[in-house]
Coordinates of C-alpha atoms in Angstrom, one line a residue:
M1 CA -22.4 -17.8 -15.7
N2 CA -22.9 -14.4 -17.3
N3 CA -26.6 -15.0 -17.1
Y4 CA -26.7 -14.3 -13.3
S5 CA -27.5 -10.7 -12.5
I6 CA -26.3 -8.8 -9.4
D7 CA -29.9 -8.8 -8.1
E8 CA -30.1 -12.6 -8.5
I9 CA -26.8 -13.2 -6.7
N10 CA -27.8 -10.8 -3.9
Q11 CA -31.1 -12.7 -3.6
V12 CA -29.3 -16.0 -3.2
L13 CA -27.0 -14.4 -0.6
Y14 CA -29.9 -12.8 1.3
E15 CA -31.8 -16.1 1.4
N16 CA -28.9 -18.0 2.9
I17 CA -28.3 -15.4 5.7
D18 CA -29.9 -16.2 9.0
V19 CA -29.5 -12.7 10.5
L20 CA -28.7 -9.3 8.9
L21 CA -28.2 -6.4 11.2
V22 CA -27.5 -2.7 10.6
V23 CA -25.6 -1.1 13.6
D24 CA -25.0 2.5 14.8
S25 CA -22.5 2.0 17.5
T26 CA -22.3 5.7 18.5
E27 CA -26.0 5.6 19.3
D28 CA -25.6 2.1 20.9
S29 CA -28.4 0.7 18.7
Y30 CA -29.0 -1.9 16.0
Y31 CA -31.9 -2.9 13.7
A32 CA -32.5 -6.4 12.3
V33 CA -33.2 -6.3 8.6
K34 CA -33.7 -10.0 8.6
R35 CA -34.0 -12.7 11.3
T36 CA -34.9 -16.4 10.7
E37 CA -37.4 -18.0 13.1
S38 CA -34.8 -19.8 15.2
F39 CA -32.9 -16.6 15.8
A40 CA -35.9 -14.3 16.4
K41 CA -36.3 -15.3 20.1
F42 CA -32.6 -14.5 20.8
I43 CA -32.1 -11.4 18.8
E44 CA -34.8 -8.7 19.0
Q45 CA -35.9 -6.6 16.1
K46 CA -33.9 -3.7 17.5
G47 CA -32.0 -2.9 20.7
S48 CA -28.8 -2.0 22.4
Y49 CA -25.6 -2.7 20.4
K50 CA -23.6 -3.2 23.5
G51 CA -26.1 -5.8 24.7
L52 CA -25.9 -7.4 21.2
I53 CA -22.1 -7.7 21.3
E54 CA -22.3 -9.2 24.8
K55 CA -24.7 -11.8 23.5
L56 CA -22.8 -12.6 20.3
L57 CA -19.3 -12.8 21.7
F58 CA -20.0 -14.3 25.1
H59 CA -23.2 -16.3 25.5
M60 CA -25.8 -16.4 22.7
N61 CA -27.8 -19.4 24.0
D62 CA -30.9 -20.3 26.0
S63 CA -29.5 -19.2 29.4
E64 CA -29.9 -15.8 31.0
M65 CA -26.3 -15.8 32.2
R66 CA -24.5 -12.5 31.9
I67 CA -20.8 -11.7 31.7
A68 CA -19.4 -10.6 35.1
D69 CA -19.6 -6.9 35.7
T70 CA -15.8 -6.8 35.9
Y71 CA -15.6 -7.6 32.2
Q72 CA -18.4 -5.3 31.1
V73 CA -15.9 -2.5 30.7
F74 CA -14.3 -4.4 27.8
L75 CA -17.5 -4.7 25.7
P76 CA -17.4 -1.2 24.0
K77 CA -13.8 -1.9 22.8
M78 CA -14.8 -5.3 21.5
G79 CA -17.6 -3.7 19.5
E80 CA -15.3 -1.3 17.6
F81 CA -14.4 -2.5 14.1
K82 CA -12.2 -0.5 11.8
R83 CA -11.9 -3.3 9.2
K84 CA -13.7 -6.4 8.1
F85 CA -14.0 -9.0 10.9
S86 CA -14.9 -12.7 10.8
R87 CA -15.2 -15.4 13.5
K88 CA -17.1 -18.5 14.4
I89 CA -19.4 -18.6 17.4
R90 CA -20.4 -21.8 19.4
V91 CA -24.0 -21.4 20.5
E92 CA -26.8 -23.6 21.9
I93 CA -30.4 -23.0 20.6
G94 CA -33.2 -25.1 22.0
G95 CA -30.7 -27.6 23.4
I96 CA -29.0 -28.1 20.0
K97 CA -25.5 -27.0 19.4
H98 CA -24.8 -24.8 16.4
I99 CA -21.7 -23.2 14.9
I100 CA -22.5 -19.7 13.6
Q101 CA -20.4 -17.6 11.3
M102 CA -20.3 -13.9 12.1
L103 CA -19.2 -11.4 9.5
V104 CA -18.8 -7.6 10.3
Y105 CA -18.5 -5.0 7.5
P106 CA -17.8 -1.4 8.5
I107 CA -19.7 1.1 6.4
K108 CA -16.9 3.4 5.3
T109 CA -19.0 6.5 4.9
Y110 CA -20.3 6.4 8.5
D111 CA -17.8 6.0 11.4
G112 CA -19.1 3.4 13.9
D113 CA -21.8 2.0 11.5
Y114 CA -21.6 -1.7 10.6
I115 CA -23.4 -4.4 8.8
I116 CA -23.3 -7.7 10.7
L117 CA -24.2 -11.0 9.1
L118 CA -24.9 -14.3 10.9
F119 CA -25.5 -17.7 9.3
D120 CA -25.6 -21.2 10.6
L121 CA -22.8 -23.4 9.2
G122 CA -24.9 -26.6 9.7
Q123 CA -24.6 -29.8 11.7
S124 CA -21.6 -31.1 9.7
E125 CA -19.6 -28.2 11.1
V126 CA -20.8 -29.1 14.6
E127 CA -19.7 -32.7 14.2
Q128 CA -16.3 -31.6 12.9
N129 CA -16.0 -29.3 15.9
N130 CA -17.0 -32.0 18.3
K131 CA -14.3 -34.3 16.9
K132 CA -11.7 -31.7 17.5
E133 CA -12.9 -31.1 21.0
S134 CA -12.9 -34.8 21.8
K135 CA -9.3 -35.2 21.0
V136 CA -6.8 -35.6 23.8
K137 CA -6.4 -32.2 25.5
T138 CA -2.9 -30.7 25.2
I139 CA -1.2 -28.3 27.6
Q140 CA -2.2 -25.4 25.3
E141 CA -5.8 -26.0 26.1
T142 CA -5.2 -25.1 29.8
Y143 CA -4.5 -21.5 28.6
L144 CA -7.6 -19.4 29.1
F145 CA -6.3 -16.2 27.5
S146 CA -3.4 -15.0 25.5
M147 CA -2.3 -12.0 23.6
L148 CA 0.8 -10.2 22.2
V149 CA 2.0 -7.0 23.8
D150 CA 4.2 -4.4 22.2
L151 CA 5.4 -2.0 24.9
N152 CA 7.0 0.5 22.4
R153 CA 3.7 0.9 20.7
D154 CA 1.6 0.5 23.9
S155 CA -0.5 -2.0 22.0
V156 CA -2.1 -5.5 22.3
S157 CA -2.9 -7.8 19.4
S158 CA -3.8 -11.4 18.6
M159 CA -6.1 -11.6 21.6
N160 CA -7.6 -15.0 22.2
V161 CA -10.1 -16.0 25.0
K162 CA -10.4 -19.8 25.1
E163 CA -13.7 -19.6 26.9
L164 CA -15.2 -17.8 23.9
S165 CA -13.5 -19.2 20.7
D166 CA -10.3 -20.6 19.2
D167 CA -10.3 -17.6 17.0
D168 CA -8.5 -14.3 17.8
L169 CA -10.8 -11.5 19.0
H170 CA -11.0 -8.1 17.3
Y171 CA -10.0 -5.8 20.1
D172 CA -8.4 -2.4 19.7
V173 CA -7.0 -1.1 23.0
K174 CA -3.7 0.2 24.4
Y175 CA -1.8 -2.1 26.7
S176 CA -1.8 0.7 29.4
E177 CA -5.6 0.8 29.2
W178 CA -6.1 -3.0 29.2
R179 CA -3.8 -3.3 32.3
M180 CA -5.8 -0.9 34.4
M181 CA -9.1 -2.5 33.3
I182 CA -8.1 -6.1 33.9
V183 CA -6.7 -5.5 37.3
N184 CA -10.3 -5.3 38.6
A185 CA -10.7 -9.0 37.7
I186 CA -7.8 -9.9 40.1
W187 CA -8.4 -10.9 43.7
P188 CA -8.1 -7.6 45.7
E189 CA -5.1 -8.9 47.8
D190 CA -3.2 -9.8 44.6
Q191 CA -3.9 -6.5 42.7
E192 CA -0.7 -4.8 43.9
M193 CA 1.4 -7.7 42.9
F194 CA -0.3 -7.8 39.5
L195 CA 0.3 -4.1 38.9
T196 CA 3.9 -4.4 39.9
V197 CA 4.7 -7.4 37.5
T198 CA 2.7 -6.0 34.6
D199 CA 4.3 -2.5 34.8
P200 CA 6.1 -1.8 31.5
E201 CA 9.2 -0.6 33.2
Y202 CA 9.3 -3.7 35.4
L203 CA 9.0 -5.9 32.4
K204 CA 11.7 -4.1 30.5
E205 CA 14.1 -4.3 33.4
H206 CA 13.5 -7.9 34.5
L207 CA 12.9 -9.8 31.3
K208 CA 15.7 -10.5 28.8
P209 CA 14.8 -11.9 25.4
S210 CA 13.4 -15.5 25.5
K211 CA 12.9 -15.2 29.3
T212 CA 9.6 -15.6 31.2
I213 CA 8.2 -14.4 34.5
S214 CA 5.0 -15.7 36.2
I215 CA 2.8 -15.2 39.2
D216 CA 0.0 -17.3 40.7
C217 CA -3.1 -15.5 41.8
Q218 CA -6.9 -15.6 41.9
M219 CA -8.7 -14.1 38.9
K220 CA -12.4 -13.8 37.9
N221 CA -13.5 -15.9 35.0
L222 CA -16.2 -14.6 32.6
E223 CA -18.9 -15.8 35.0
G224 CA -17.5 -13.7 37.9
I225 CA -16.1 -16.7 39.8
Y226 CA -12.6 -16.4 41.2
I227 CA -10.3 -19.2 40.1
W228 CA -6.6 -19.9 40.5
V229 CA -4.5 -18.9 37.5
K230 CA -0.9 -18.5 36.5
L231 CA -0.1 -15.3 34.7
I232 CA 2.8 -15.6 32.4
F233 CA 4.8 -13.0 30.6
G234 CA 7.4 -14.1 28.0
R235 CA 9.6 -11.8 26.1
T236 CA 10.0 -12.7 22.4
D237 CA 13.4 -13.7 21.1
T238 CA 14.6 -10.5 19.4
V239 CA 17.9 -9.2 18.3
G240 CA 17.3 -5.6 19.4
E241 CA 17.7 -4.7 23.0
Q242 CA 15.0 -2.0 22.6
D243 CA 12.4 -4.4 21.0
F244 CA 10.0 -4.9 23.9
R245 CA 7.5 -7.4 22.6
F246 CA 5.9 -10.0 24.9
V247 CA 3.5 -12.9 25.0
F248 CA 1.0 -12.8 27.8
M249 CA -0.9 -15.9 28.8
V250 CA -3.4 -16.9 31.6
Q251 CA -3.2 -20.6 32.5
N252 CA -5.9 -22.3 34.4
I253 CA -4.3 -24.0 37.5
H254 CA -7.4 -24.0 39.7
E255 CA -7.9 -27.7 40.2
D256 CA -4.2 -28.4 40.7
S257 CA -4.0 -25.5 43.1
L258 CA -6.9 -26.8 45.2
K259 CA -5.3 -30.2 45.3
L260 CA -2.0 -28.7 46.4
F261 CA -3.7 -26.6 49.1
N262 CA -5.6 -29.6 50.4
E263 CA -2.3 -31.5 50.6
L264 CA -0.6 -28.6 52.4
K265 CA -3.5 -28.5 54.9
K266 CA -3.0 -32.2 55.6
F267 CA 0.7 -31.7 56.3
E268 CA -0.1 -28.5 58.3
K269 CA -2.5 -30.5 60.4
L270 CA 0.1 -33.3 60.9
A271 CA 2.7 -30.7 61.9
S272 CA 0.4 -28.7 64.2
N273 CA -2.0 -31.2 65.8
D274 CA -1.6 -34.0 68.4
A275 CA -2.2 -37.3 66.7
L276 CA -4.2 -38.8 69.5
T277 CA -6.5 -36.0 70.6
G278 CA -6.6 -33.9 67.5
I279 CA -6.0 -30.6 69.3
F280 CA -2.8 -28.5 68.9
N281 CA 0.5 -30.2 69.8
H282 CA 3.2 -28.8 72.2
G283 CA 5.0 -26.8 69.5
R284 CA 1.8 -25.3 68.0
I285 CA 0.3 -24.2 71.4
E286 CA 3.7 -22.8 72.3
T287 CA 3.6 -20.7 69.1
E288 CA 0.1 -19.6 70.0
L289 CA 1.3 -18.4 73.4
S290 CA 4.1 -16.5 71.7
S291 CA 1.6 -14.9 69.3
A292 CA -0.7 -14.0 72.2
I293 CA 2.1 -12.2 74.0
E294 CA 3.0 -10.2 70.9
S295 CA -0.7 -9.4 70.3
L296 CA -1.0 -8.2 73.9
K297 CA 1.8 -5.7 73.4
K298 CA -0.1 -4.1 70.5
D299 CA -3.5 -3.7 72.2
D300 CA -5.0 -4.0 75.7
S301 CA -7.3 -6.9 75.1
P302 CA -6.6 -9.3 78.0
V303 CA -5.1 -12.8 77.5
S304 CA -5.0 -15.5 80.2
L305 CA -3.9 -19.1 80.4
M306 CA -5.3 -22.3 81.8
M307 CA -3.5 -25.6 82.3
F308 CA -5.3 -28.9 82.9
D309 CA -3.9 -32.0 84.5
I310 CA -5.9 -35.3 84.6
D311 CA -5.8 -36.5 88.2
F312 CA -4.0 -39.7 89.0
F313 CA -3.5 -40.5 85.3
K314 CA -0.4 -42.6 85.9
R315 CA -2.5 -44.8 88.2
I316 CA -5.0 -45.3 85.3
N317 CA -2.2 -46.4 82.9
D318 CA -0.7 -48.7 85.5
T319 CA -4.0 -50.3 86.4
Y320 CA -5.9 -50.5 83.1
G321 CA -3.1 -50.2 80.5
H322 CA -2.2 -47.6 78.0
A323 CA -5.1 -48.3 75.6
V324 CA -7.6 -47.3 78.3
G325 CA -5.3 -44.4 79.1
D326 CA -5.5 -43.2 75.5
E327 CA -9.4 -43.4 75.6
V328 CA -9.4 -41.4 78.8
L329 CA -7.3 -38.7 77.2
K330 CA -9.6 -38.5 74.2
A331 CA -12.7 -38.5 76.4
F332 CA -11.2 -35.7 78.5
V333 CA -10.4 -33.5 75.5
K334 CA -13.9 -34.1 74.1
S335 CA -15.5 -32.9 77.4
I336 CA -13.3 -29.9 77.7
S337 CA -13.8 -28.8 74.1
S338 CA -17.6 -28.9 74.4
K339 CA -17.4 -26.3 77.1
L340 CA -14.7 -24.1 75.5
E341 CA -15.9 -24.1 71.8
R342 CA -18.1 -21.0 72.2
H343 CA -15.1 -18.9 73.4
N344 CA -11.9 -17.7 71.6
I345 CA -9.8 -20.3 73.3
K346 CA -7.0 -22.3 71.7
M347 CA -6.2 -25.7 73.4
G348 CA -3.1 -27.9 73.0
R349 CA -1.6 -31.0 74.5
W350 CA 1.5 -29.9 76.4
G351 CA 2.6 -33.4 77.1
G352 CA 1.3 -36.6 78.7
E353 CA -1.9 -35.7 80.6
E354 CA -1.3 -32.0 80.7
F355 CA -3.1 -29.5 78.5
V356 CA -2.6 -25.7 78.0
C357 CA -5.3 -23.2 76.8
V358 CA -4.5 -19.7 75.5
C359 CA -7.7 -17.7 76.4
Y360 CA -8.3 -14.5 74.4
G361 CA -10.5 -11.8 75.9
F362 CA -10.3 -13.3 79.4
D363 CA -8.9 -11.6 82.5
V364 CA -8.0 -14.0 85.3
E365 CA -11.1 -13.4 87.4
R366 CA -13.4 -14.3 84.5
L367 CA -11.2 -17.2 83.5
Q368 CA -11.1 -18.6 87.0
A369 CA -14.9 -18.7 87.0
L370 CA -14.9 -20.5 83.7
A371 CA -12.2 -22.9 85.0
E372 CA -14.4 -23.8 88.0
E373 CA -17.3 -24.4 85.7
V374 CA -15.2 -26.7 83.5
R375 CA -13.8 -28.6 86.5
T376 CA -17.3 -29.2 87.9
F377 CA -18.6 -30.3 84.4
V378 CA -15.7 -32.8 84.0
A379 CA -16.2 -34.2 87.5
N380 CA -19.9 -34.7 87.1
Q381 CA -19.8 -35.9 83.5
P382 CA -20.8 -39.6 83.1
S383 CA -17.6 -41.4 82.2
E384 CA -17.3 -42.7 78.6
T385 CA -14.5 -45.0 79.8
V386 CA -14.3 -47.4 82.8
V387 CA -12.6 -44.7 84.8
P388 CA -14.2 -41.6 86.3
I389 CA -12.2 -38.4 85.4
T390 CA -11.4 -35.4 87.5
C391 CA -8.8 -32.7 86.8
S392 CA -6.7 -30.0 88.5
I393 CA -6.5 -26.6 86.8
G394 CA -4.0 -23.7 87.0
V395 CA -5.0 -20.2 85.9
S396 CA -2.6 -17.3 85.2
P397 CA -2.7 -13.9 83.4
V398 CA -0.4 -13.0 80.5
N399 CA 1.4 -9.7 81.0
K400 CA 2.9 -7.5 78.3
E401 CA 6.4 -7.8 79.7
D402 CA 6.2 -11.7 79.8
S403 CA 8.4 -14.0 77.9
I404 CA 7.0 -17.5 77.1
K405 CA 9.2 -18.8 79.9
D406 CA 7.8 -16.3 82.4
A407 CA 4.2 -16.9 81.5
F408 CA 4.5 -20.7 81.6
M409 CA 6.5 -20.8 84.9
R410 CA 3.7 -18.8 86.5
L411 CA 1.0 -21.1 85.0
D412 CA 2.9 -24.3 86.0
K413 CA 3.2 -23.0 89.6
A414 CA -0.6 -22.4 89.7
L415 CA -1.2 -26.0 88.5
Y416 CA 1.3 -27.3 91.0
N417 CA -0.6 -25.5 93.8
A418 CA -3.9 -27.1 92.6
K419 CA -2.4 -30.6 92.7
N420 CA -0.9 -29.9 96.2
N421 CA -4.3 -28.7 97.5
G422 CA -5.9 -32.1 97.0
R423 CA -6.5 -32.1 93.2
N424 CA -9.9 -31.6 91.5
C425 CA -9.7 -27.9 92.1
V426 CA -8.7 -24.5 90.5
S427 CA -5.7 -22.5 91.6
L428 CA -4.9 -18.9 90.5

């Protein structure tokens, strides 16, 4: 073994390296001393060091995808190395998956200068990695991000981003800095909540050893797409009351949240909508009326009400049966909706054959004209059932001093007048 010289050993090492780079991070530049053919089209002879770090740590493959602008602010910190650093990178070159070993060696005599080595670990490593990935996913794999936080030192360590690697990232940043940078990845409406819960004093006050606190919010992933996540802070189990160390984790709950929201929407619809006609039910349209009155008190935008009654509906039920009556109700709502859909009008079934509309932006004169237009449309509409349909309509303004009872009694009186005046007419 003594027969091998340093030069011979260096030659063997050099031949087995796919990429050898010299970096000057202070000048944001690098130079490739060596590049194998397969890497030459992904790594230029020279270029921006920041761009190189983005490519190496986030997406060194055939795509032109870039890390979202929100996360660009983290790149300079990820490119600072005060000691030797090693990690594996999963990449795709020409449609073939590779596992690349990355080694970083700071040049001690020059602050911010590094030697970076890359070499392909071969297909056996890829197969081994595929076997690991094909195993049954555990709950830990739902965690996109994790790190340790020491509030006394204002530091983070053991940072891991699952989207990038199973290995910890080299990242030298204060917790106070990280917190103010990552907040930009949080959905704007959730940022205040995030800053409250992640505040060091809040964590010290609210978390005892071994306890956790969590919030659900939307957060950008590396591609800049908002997904639902659970942010979890857990205080480590320590014996000292002044030992404020925490584990911070980001759990991907996007699919489960979407399923939950869809279920909630279904229940909301069941609770708010009339089962037969699909429009608001009595309780929901009454709530709409209450909201309209409150809204009117805050601004001067007019609100008026319409109430429809299908003429001689009891006679339809008695003559043709309730099944035909149900079809008449659905056909009537369909006709009315087609005329109202271009306006800011909320319609609900008050009960039986009576329907109430809360009409935003309408004074009574304008609404009376629309009501007459609707009445004529219904009367002249070819019947989708065996029974021709006409309706009586009451119209009334909503006043700032009104209660729900006041507004409805006035509206009910207008409808009563329309029915007493021979039906198939509008009464103000």
